PDB file of C-alpha atoms in Angstrom:
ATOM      1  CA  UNK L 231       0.000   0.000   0.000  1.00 49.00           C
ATOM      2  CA  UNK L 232       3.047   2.643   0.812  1.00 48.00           C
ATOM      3  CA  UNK L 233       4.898   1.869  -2.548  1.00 48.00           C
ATOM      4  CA  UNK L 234       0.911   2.322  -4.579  1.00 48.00           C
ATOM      5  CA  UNK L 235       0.788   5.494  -2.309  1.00 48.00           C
ATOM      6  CA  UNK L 236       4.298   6.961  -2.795  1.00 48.00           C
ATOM      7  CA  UNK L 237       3.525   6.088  -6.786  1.00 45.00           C
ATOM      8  CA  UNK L 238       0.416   8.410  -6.766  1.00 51.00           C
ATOM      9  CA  UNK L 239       1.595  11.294  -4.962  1.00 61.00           C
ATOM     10  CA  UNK L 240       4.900  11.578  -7.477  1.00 75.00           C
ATOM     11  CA  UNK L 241       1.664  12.278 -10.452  1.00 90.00           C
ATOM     12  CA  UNK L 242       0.887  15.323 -12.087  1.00 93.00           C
ATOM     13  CA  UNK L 243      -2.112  16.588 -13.026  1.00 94.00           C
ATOM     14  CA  UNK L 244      -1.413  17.930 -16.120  1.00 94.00           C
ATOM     15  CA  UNK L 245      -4.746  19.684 -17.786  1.00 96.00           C
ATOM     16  CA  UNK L 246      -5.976  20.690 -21.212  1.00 95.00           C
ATOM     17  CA  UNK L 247      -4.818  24.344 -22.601  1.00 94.00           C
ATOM     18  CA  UNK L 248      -8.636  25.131 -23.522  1.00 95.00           C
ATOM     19  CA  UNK L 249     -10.885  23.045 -21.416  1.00 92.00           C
ATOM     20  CA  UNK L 250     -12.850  26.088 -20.670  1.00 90.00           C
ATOM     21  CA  UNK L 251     -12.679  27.643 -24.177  1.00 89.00           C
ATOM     22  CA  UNK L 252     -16.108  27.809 -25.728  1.00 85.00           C
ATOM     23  CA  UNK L 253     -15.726  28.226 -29.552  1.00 87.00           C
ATOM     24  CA  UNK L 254     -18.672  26.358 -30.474  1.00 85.00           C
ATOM     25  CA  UNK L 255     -21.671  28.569 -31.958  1.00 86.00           C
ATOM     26  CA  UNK L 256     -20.983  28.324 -35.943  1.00 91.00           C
ATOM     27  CA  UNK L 257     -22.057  25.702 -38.229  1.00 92.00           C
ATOM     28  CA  UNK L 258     -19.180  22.532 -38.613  1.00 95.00           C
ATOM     29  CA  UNK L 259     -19.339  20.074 -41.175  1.00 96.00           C
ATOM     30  CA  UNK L 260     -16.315  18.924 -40.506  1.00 97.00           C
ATOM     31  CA  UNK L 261     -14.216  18.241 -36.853  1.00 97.00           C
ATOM     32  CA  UNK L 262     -10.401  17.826 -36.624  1.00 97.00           C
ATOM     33  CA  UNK L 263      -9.515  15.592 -33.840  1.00 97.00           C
ATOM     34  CA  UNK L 264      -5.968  15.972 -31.922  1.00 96.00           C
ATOM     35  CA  UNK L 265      -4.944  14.831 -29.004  1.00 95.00           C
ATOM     36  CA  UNK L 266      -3.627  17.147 -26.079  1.00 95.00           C
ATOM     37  CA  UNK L 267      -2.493  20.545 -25.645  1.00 93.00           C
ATOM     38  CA  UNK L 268      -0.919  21.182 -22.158  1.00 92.00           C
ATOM     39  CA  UNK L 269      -2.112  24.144 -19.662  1.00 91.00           C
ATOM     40  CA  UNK L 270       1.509  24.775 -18.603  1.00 88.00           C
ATOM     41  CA  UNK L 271       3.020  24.516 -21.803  1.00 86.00           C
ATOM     42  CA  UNK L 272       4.125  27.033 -24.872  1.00 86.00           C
ATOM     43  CA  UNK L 273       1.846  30.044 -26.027  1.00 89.00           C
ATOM     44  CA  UNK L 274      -1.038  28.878 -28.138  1.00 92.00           C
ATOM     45  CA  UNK L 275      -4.164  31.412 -28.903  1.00 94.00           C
ATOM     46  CA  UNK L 276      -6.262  27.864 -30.278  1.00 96.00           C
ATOM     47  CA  UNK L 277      -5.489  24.386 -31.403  1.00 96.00           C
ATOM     48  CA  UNK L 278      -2.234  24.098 -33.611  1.00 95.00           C
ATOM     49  CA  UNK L 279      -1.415  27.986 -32.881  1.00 94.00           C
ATOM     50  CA  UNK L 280       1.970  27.070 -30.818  1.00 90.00           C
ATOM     51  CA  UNK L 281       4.401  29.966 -31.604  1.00 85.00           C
ATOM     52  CA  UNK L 282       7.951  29.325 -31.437  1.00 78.00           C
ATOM     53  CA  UNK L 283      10.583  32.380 -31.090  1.00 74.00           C
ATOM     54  CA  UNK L 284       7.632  34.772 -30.931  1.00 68.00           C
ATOM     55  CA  UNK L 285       6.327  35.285 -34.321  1.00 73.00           C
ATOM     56  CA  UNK L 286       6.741  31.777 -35.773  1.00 82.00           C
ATOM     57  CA  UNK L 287       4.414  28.778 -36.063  1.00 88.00           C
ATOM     58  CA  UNK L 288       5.265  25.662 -34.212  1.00 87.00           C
ATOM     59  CA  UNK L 289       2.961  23.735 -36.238  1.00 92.00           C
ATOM     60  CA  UNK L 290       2.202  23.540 -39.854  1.00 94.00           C
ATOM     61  CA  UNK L 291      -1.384  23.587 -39.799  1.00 96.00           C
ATOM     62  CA  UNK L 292      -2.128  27.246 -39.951  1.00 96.00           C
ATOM     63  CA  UNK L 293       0.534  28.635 -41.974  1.00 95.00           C
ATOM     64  CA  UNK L 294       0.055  25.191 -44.774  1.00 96.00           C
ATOM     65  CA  UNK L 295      -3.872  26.248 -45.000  1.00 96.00           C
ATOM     66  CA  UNK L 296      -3.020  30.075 -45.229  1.00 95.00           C
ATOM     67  CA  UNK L 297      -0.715  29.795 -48.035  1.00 95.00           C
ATOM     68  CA  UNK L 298      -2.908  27.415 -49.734  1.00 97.00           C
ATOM     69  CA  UNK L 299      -5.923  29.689 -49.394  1.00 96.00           C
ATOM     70  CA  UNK L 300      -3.991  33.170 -50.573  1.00 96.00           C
ATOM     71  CA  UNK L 301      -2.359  30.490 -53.709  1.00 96.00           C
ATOM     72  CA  UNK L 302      -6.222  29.877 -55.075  1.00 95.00           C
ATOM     73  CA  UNK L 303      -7.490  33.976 -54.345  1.00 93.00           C
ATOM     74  CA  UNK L 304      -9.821  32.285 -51.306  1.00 91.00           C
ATOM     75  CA  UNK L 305      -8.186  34.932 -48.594  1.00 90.00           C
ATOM     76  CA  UNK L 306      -6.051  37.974 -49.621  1.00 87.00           C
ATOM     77  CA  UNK L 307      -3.816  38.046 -45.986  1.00 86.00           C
ATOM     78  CA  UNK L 308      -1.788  35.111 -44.646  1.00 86.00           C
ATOM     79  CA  UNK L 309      -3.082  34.575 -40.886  1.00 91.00           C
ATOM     80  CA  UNK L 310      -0.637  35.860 -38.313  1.00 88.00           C
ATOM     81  CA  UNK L 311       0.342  33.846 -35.176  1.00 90.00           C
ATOM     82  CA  UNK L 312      -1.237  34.614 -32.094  1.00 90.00           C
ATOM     83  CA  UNK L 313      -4.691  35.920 -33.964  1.00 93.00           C
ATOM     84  CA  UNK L 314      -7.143  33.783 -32.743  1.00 94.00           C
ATOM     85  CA  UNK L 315     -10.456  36.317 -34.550  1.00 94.00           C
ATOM     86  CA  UNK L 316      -8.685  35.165 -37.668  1.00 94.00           C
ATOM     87  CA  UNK L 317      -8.473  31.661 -36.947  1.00 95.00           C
ATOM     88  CA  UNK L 318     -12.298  31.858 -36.085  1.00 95.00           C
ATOM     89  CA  UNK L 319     -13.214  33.845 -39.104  1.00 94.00           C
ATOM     90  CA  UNK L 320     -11.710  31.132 -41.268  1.00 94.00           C
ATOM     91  CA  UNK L 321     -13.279  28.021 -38.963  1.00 95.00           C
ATOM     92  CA  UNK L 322     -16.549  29.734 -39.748  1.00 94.00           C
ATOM     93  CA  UNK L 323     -15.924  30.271 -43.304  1.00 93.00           C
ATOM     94  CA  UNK L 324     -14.584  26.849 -43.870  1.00 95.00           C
ATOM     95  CA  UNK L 325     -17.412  24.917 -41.561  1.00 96.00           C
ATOM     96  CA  UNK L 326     -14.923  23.127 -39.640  1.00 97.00           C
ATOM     97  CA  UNK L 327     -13.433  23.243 -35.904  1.00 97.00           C
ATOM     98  CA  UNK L 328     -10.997  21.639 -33.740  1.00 97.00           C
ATOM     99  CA  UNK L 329     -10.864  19.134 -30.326  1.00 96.00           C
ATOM    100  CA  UNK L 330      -8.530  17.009 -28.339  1.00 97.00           C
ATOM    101  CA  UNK L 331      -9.410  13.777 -27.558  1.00 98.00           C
ATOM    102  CA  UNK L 332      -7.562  13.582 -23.991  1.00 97.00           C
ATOM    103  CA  UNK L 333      -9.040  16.180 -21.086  1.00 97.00           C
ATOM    104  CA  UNK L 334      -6.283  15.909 -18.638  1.00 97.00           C
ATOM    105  CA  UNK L 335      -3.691  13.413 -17.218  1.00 95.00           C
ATOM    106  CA  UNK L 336      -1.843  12.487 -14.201  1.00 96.00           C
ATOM    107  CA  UNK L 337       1.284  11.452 -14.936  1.00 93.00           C
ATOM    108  CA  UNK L 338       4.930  10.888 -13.069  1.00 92.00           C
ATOM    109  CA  UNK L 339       7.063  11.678 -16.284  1.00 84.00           C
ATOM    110  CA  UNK L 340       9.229  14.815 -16.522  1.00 84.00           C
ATOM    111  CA  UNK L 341       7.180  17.471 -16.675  1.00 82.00           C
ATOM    112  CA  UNK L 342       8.789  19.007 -19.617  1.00 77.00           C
ATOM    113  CA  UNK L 343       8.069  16.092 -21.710  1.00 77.00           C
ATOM    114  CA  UNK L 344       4.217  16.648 -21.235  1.00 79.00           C
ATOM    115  CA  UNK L 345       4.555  20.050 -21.639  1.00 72.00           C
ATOM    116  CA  UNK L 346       5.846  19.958 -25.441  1.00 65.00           C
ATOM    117  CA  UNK L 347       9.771  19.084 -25.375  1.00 66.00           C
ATOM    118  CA  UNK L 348       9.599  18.198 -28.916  1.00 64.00           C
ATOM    119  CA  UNK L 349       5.600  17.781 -29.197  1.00 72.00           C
ATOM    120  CA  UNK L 350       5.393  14.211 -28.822  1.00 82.00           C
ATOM    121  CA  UNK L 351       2.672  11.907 -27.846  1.00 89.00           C
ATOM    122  CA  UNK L 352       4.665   9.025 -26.559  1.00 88.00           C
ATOM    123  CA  UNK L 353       5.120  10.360 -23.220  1.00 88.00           C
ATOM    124  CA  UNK L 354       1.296  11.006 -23.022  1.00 90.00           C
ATOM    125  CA  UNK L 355       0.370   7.492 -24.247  1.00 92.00           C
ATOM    126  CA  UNK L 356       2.350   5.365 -21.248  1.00 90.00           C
ATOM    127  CA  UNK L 357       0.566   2.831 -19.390  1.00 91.00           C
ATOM    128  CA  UNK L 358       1.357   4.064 -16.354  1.00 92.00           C
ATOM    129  CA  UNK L 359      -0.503   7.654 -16.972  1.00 94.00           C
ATOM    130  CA  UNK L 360      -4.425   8.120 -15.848  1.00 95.00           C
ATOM    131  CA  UNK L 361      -5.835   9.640 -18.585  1.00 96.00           C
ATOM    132  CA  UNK L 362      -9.332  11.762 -18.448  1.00 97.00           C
ATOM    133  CA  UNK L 363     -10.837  11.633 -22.137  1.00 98.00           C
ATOM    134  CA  UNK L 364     -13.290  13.905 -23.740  1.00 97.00           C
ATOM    135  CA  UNK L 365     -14.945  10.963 -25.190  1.00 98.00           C
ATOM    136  CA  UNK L 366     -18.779  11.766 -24.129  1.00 98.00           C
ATOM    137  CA  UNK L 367     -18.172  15.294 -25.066  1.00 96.00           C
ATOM    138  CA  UNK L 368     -17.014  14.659 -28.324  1.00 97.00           C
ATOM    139  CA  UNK L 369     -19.696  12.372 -28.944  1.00 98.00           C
ATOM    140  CA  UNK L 370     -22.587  14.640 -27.975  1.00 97.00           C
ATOM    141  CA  UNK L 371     -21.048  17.582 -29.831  1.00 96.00           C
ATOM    142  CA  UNK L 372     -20.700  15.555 -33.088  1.00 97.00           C
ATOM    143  CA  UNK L 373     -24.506  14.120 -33.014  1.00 97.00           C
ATOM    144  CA  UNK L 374     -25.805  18.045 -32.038  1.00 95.00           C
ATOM    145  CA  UNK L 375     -23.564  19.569 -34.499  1.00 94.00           C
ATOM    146  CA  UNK L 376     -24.355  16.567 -37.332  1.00 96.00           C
ATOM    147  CA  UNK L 377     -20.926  16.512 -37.671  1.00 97.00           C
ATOM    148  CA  UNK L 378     -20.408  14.883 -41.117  1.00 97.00           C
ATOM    149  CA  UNK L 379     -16.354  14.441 -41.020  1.00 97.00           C
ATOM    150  CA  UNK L 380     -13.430  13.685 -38.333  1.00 97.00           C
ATOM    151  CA  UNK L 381     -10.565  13.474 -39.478  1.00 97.00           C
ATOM    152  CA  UNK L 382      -7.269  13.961 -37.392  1.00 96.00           C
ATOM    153  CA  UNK L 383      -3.491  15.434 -36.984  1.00 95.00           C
ATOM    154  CA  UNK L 384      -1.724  12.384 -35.635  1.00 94.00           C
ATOM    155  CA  UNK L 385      -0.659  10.891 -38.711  1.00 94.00           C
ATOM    156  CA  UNK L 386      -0.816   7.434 -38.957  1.00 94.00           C
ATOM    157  CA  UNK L 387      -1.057   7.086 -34.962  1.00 94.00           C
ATOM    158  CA  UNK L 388       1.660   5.348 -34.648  1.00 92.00           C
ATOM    159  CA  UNK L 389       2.733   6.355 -31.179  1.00 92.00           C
ATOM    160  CA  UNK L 390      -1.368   6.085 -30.232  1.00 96.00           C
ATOM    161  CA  UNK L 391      -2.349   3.707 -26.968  1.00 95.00           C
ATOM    162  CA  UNK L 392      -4.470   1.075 -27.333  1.00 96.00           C
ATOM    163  CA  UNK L 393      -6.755   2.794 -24.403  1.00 96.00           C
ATOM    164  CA  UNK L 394      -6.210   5.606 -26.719  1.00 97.00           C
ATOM    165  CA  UNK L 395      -7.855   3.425 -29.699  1.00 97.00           C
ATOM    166  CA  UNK L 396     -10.259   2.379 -27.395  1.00 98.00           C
ATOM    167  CA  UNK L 397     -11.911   5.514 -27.316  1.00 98.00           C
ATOM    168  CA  UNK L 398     -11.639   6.368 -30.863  1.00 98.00           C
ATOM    169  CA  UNK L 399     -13.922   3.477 -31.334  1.00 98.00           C
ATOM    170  CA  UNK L 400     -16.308   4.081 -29.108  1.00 98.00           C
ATOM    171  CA  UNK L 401     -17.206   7.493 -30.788  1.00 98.00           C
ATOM    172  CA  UNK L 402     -16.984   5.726 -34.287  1.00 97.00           C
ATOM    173  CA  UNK L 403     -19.702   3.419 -32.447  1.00 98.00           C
ATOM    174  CA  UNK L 404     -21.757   5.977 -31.220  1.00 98.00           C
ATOM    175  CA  UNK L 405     -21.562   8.416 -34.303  1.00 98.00           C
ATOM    176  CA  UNK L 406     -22.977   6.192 -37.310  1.00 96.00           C
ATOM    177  CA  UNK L 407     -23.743   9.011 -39.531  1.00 96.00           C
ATOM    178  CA  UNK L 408     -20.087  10.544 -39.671  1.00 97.00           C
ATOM    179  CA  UNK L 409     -16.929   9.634 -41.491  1.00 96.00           C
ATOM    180  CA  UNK L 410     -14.108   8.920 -40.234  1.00 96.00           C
ATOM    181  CA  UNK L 411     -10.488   9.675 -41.734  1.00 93.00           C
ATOM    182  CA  UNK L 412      -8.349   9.451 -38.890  1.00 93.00           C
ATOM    183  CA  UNK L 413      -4.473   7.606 -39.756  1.00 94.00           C
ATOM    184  CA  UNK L 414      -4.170   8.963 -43.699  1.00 91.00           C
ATOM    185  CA  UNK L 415      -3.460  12.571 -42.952  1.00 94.00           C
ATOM    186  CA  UNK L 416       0.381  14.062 -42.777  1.00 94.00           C
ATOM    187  CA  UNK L 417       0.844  14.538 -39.029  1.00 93.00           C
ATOM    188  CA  UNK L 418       0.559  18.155 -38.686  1.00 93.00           C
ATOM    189  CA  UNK L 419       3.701  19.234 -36.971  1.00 88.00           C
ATOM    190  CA  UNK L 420       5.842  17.275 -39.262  1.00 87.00           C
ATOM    191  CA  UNK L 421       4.466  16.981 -42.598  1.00 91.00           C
ATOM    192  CA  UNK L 422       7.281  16.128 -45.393  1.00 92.00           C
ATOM    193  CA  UNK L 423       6.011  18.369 -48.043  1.00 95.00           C
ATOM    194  CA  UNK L 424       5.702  22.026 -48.707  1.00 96.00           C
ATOM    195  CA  UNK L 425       3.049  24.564 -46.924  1.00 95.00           C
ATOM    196  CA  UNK L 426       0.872  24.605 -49.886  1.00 96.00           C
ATOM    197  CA  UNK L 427       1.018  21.033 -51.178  1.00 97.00           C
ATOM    198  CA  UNK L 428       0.122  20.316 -47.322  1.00 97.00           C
ATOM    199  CA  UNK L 429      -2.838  23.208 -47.623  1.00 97.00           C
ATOM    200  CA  UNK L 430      -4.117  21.762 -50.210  1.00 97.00           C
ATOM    201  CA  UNK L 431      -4.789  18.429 -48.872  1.00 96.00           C
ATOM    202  CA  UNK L 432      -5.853  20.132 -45.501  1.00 97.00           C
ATOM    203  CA  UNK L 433      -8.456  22.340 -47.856  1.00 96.00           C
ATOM    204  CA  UNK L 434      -9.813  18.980 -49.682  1.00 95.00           C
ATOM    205  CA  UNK L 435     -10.266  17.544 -46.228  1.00 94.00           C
ATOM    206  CA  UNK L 436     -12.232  20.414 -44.675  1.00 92.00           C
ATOM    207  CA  UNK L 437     -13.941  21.518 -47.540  1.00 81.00           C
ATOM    208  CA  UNK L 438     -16.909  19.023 -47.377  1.00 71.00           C
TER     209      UNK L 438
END
């Protein structure tokens, strides 16, 4: 009992970056599904907005879709880092918004490892982690929002848990009238391809 107590008072609680962020009231055809985004970790104004030496992107996301967009005429400005109104101007434009999958977790790892040392989702995915998931939430929101599209930015989810999985299926069960496209995609942190051959398959994807 001592060694099962010592173990749980070494854990973390390590929480989502925007469990209380409420960007919900526009139409979505389309929901991109992530994994976690830590409170305590680098500057982000929304999901994939992590800025890295102050006016860069961290993740290719933004930047890849912006390009692609000014490329075709669709927007005139390339969206800046740290400007969430035009992240939300485009999410409304496009029909399409963004969750994690994981809520919070309690952990005994380094802290800096959960809290973005090179963005990984290995240390998140250990069995020895208690991980809160947004599963119910996600399902409710897709069935109220007729959701007709998830896909996701983990690549080919690889370095996924199988409790991780586990979840995943459960909303597949539970959502019969979406489609699911979740381990195609380019991971988005990492893709190996250029901004607007990576926008362009982002824009196919959302543009449902």
């Amino acid at each position: 009992f001592s060694c099962i107590k010592g173990f749980l008072n070494r854990m973390k609680v390590f929480n989502h970056k925007f469990n209380n962020l409420k960007l919900d009231e526009w139409k979505c055809n389309t929901l991109i599904l992530g994994t976690f985004n830590p409170e305590n970790g680098p500057f982000a104004d929304f999901y994939y907005g992590r800025i890295r030496n102050e006016n860069n992107w961290s993740n290719r996301f933004w930047p890849s879709l912006s390009d692609y967009l000014i490329s075709i005429g669709h927007i005139k400005k390339k969206l800046v880092p740290g400007n969430l109104d035009s992240k939300i101007s485009l999410m409304k434009e496009l029909n399409f918004n963004c969750k994690d999958l994981i809520k919070s977790i309690e952990s005994d790892v380094e802290e800096k490892l959960v809290n973005g040392e090179g963005f990984s989702d290995t240390p998140l995915m250990l069995d020895s982690n208690i991980i809160h998931y947004n599963t119910n939430f996600i399902i409710k929101y897709i069935n109220e929002k007729n959701i007709k599209k998830i896909v996701s930015s983990w690549g080919k989810g690889s370095s996924l848990s199988k409790s991780f999985k586990s979840e995943l299926l459960k909303i597949k069960n539970n959502c019969p009238n979406t489609s699911f496209k979740m381990f195609s995609l380019p991971p988005f942190g990492r893709p190996l391809m250029s901004n607007l051959r990576f926008g362009k398959i982002l824009f196919d994807e959302l543009n449902y």
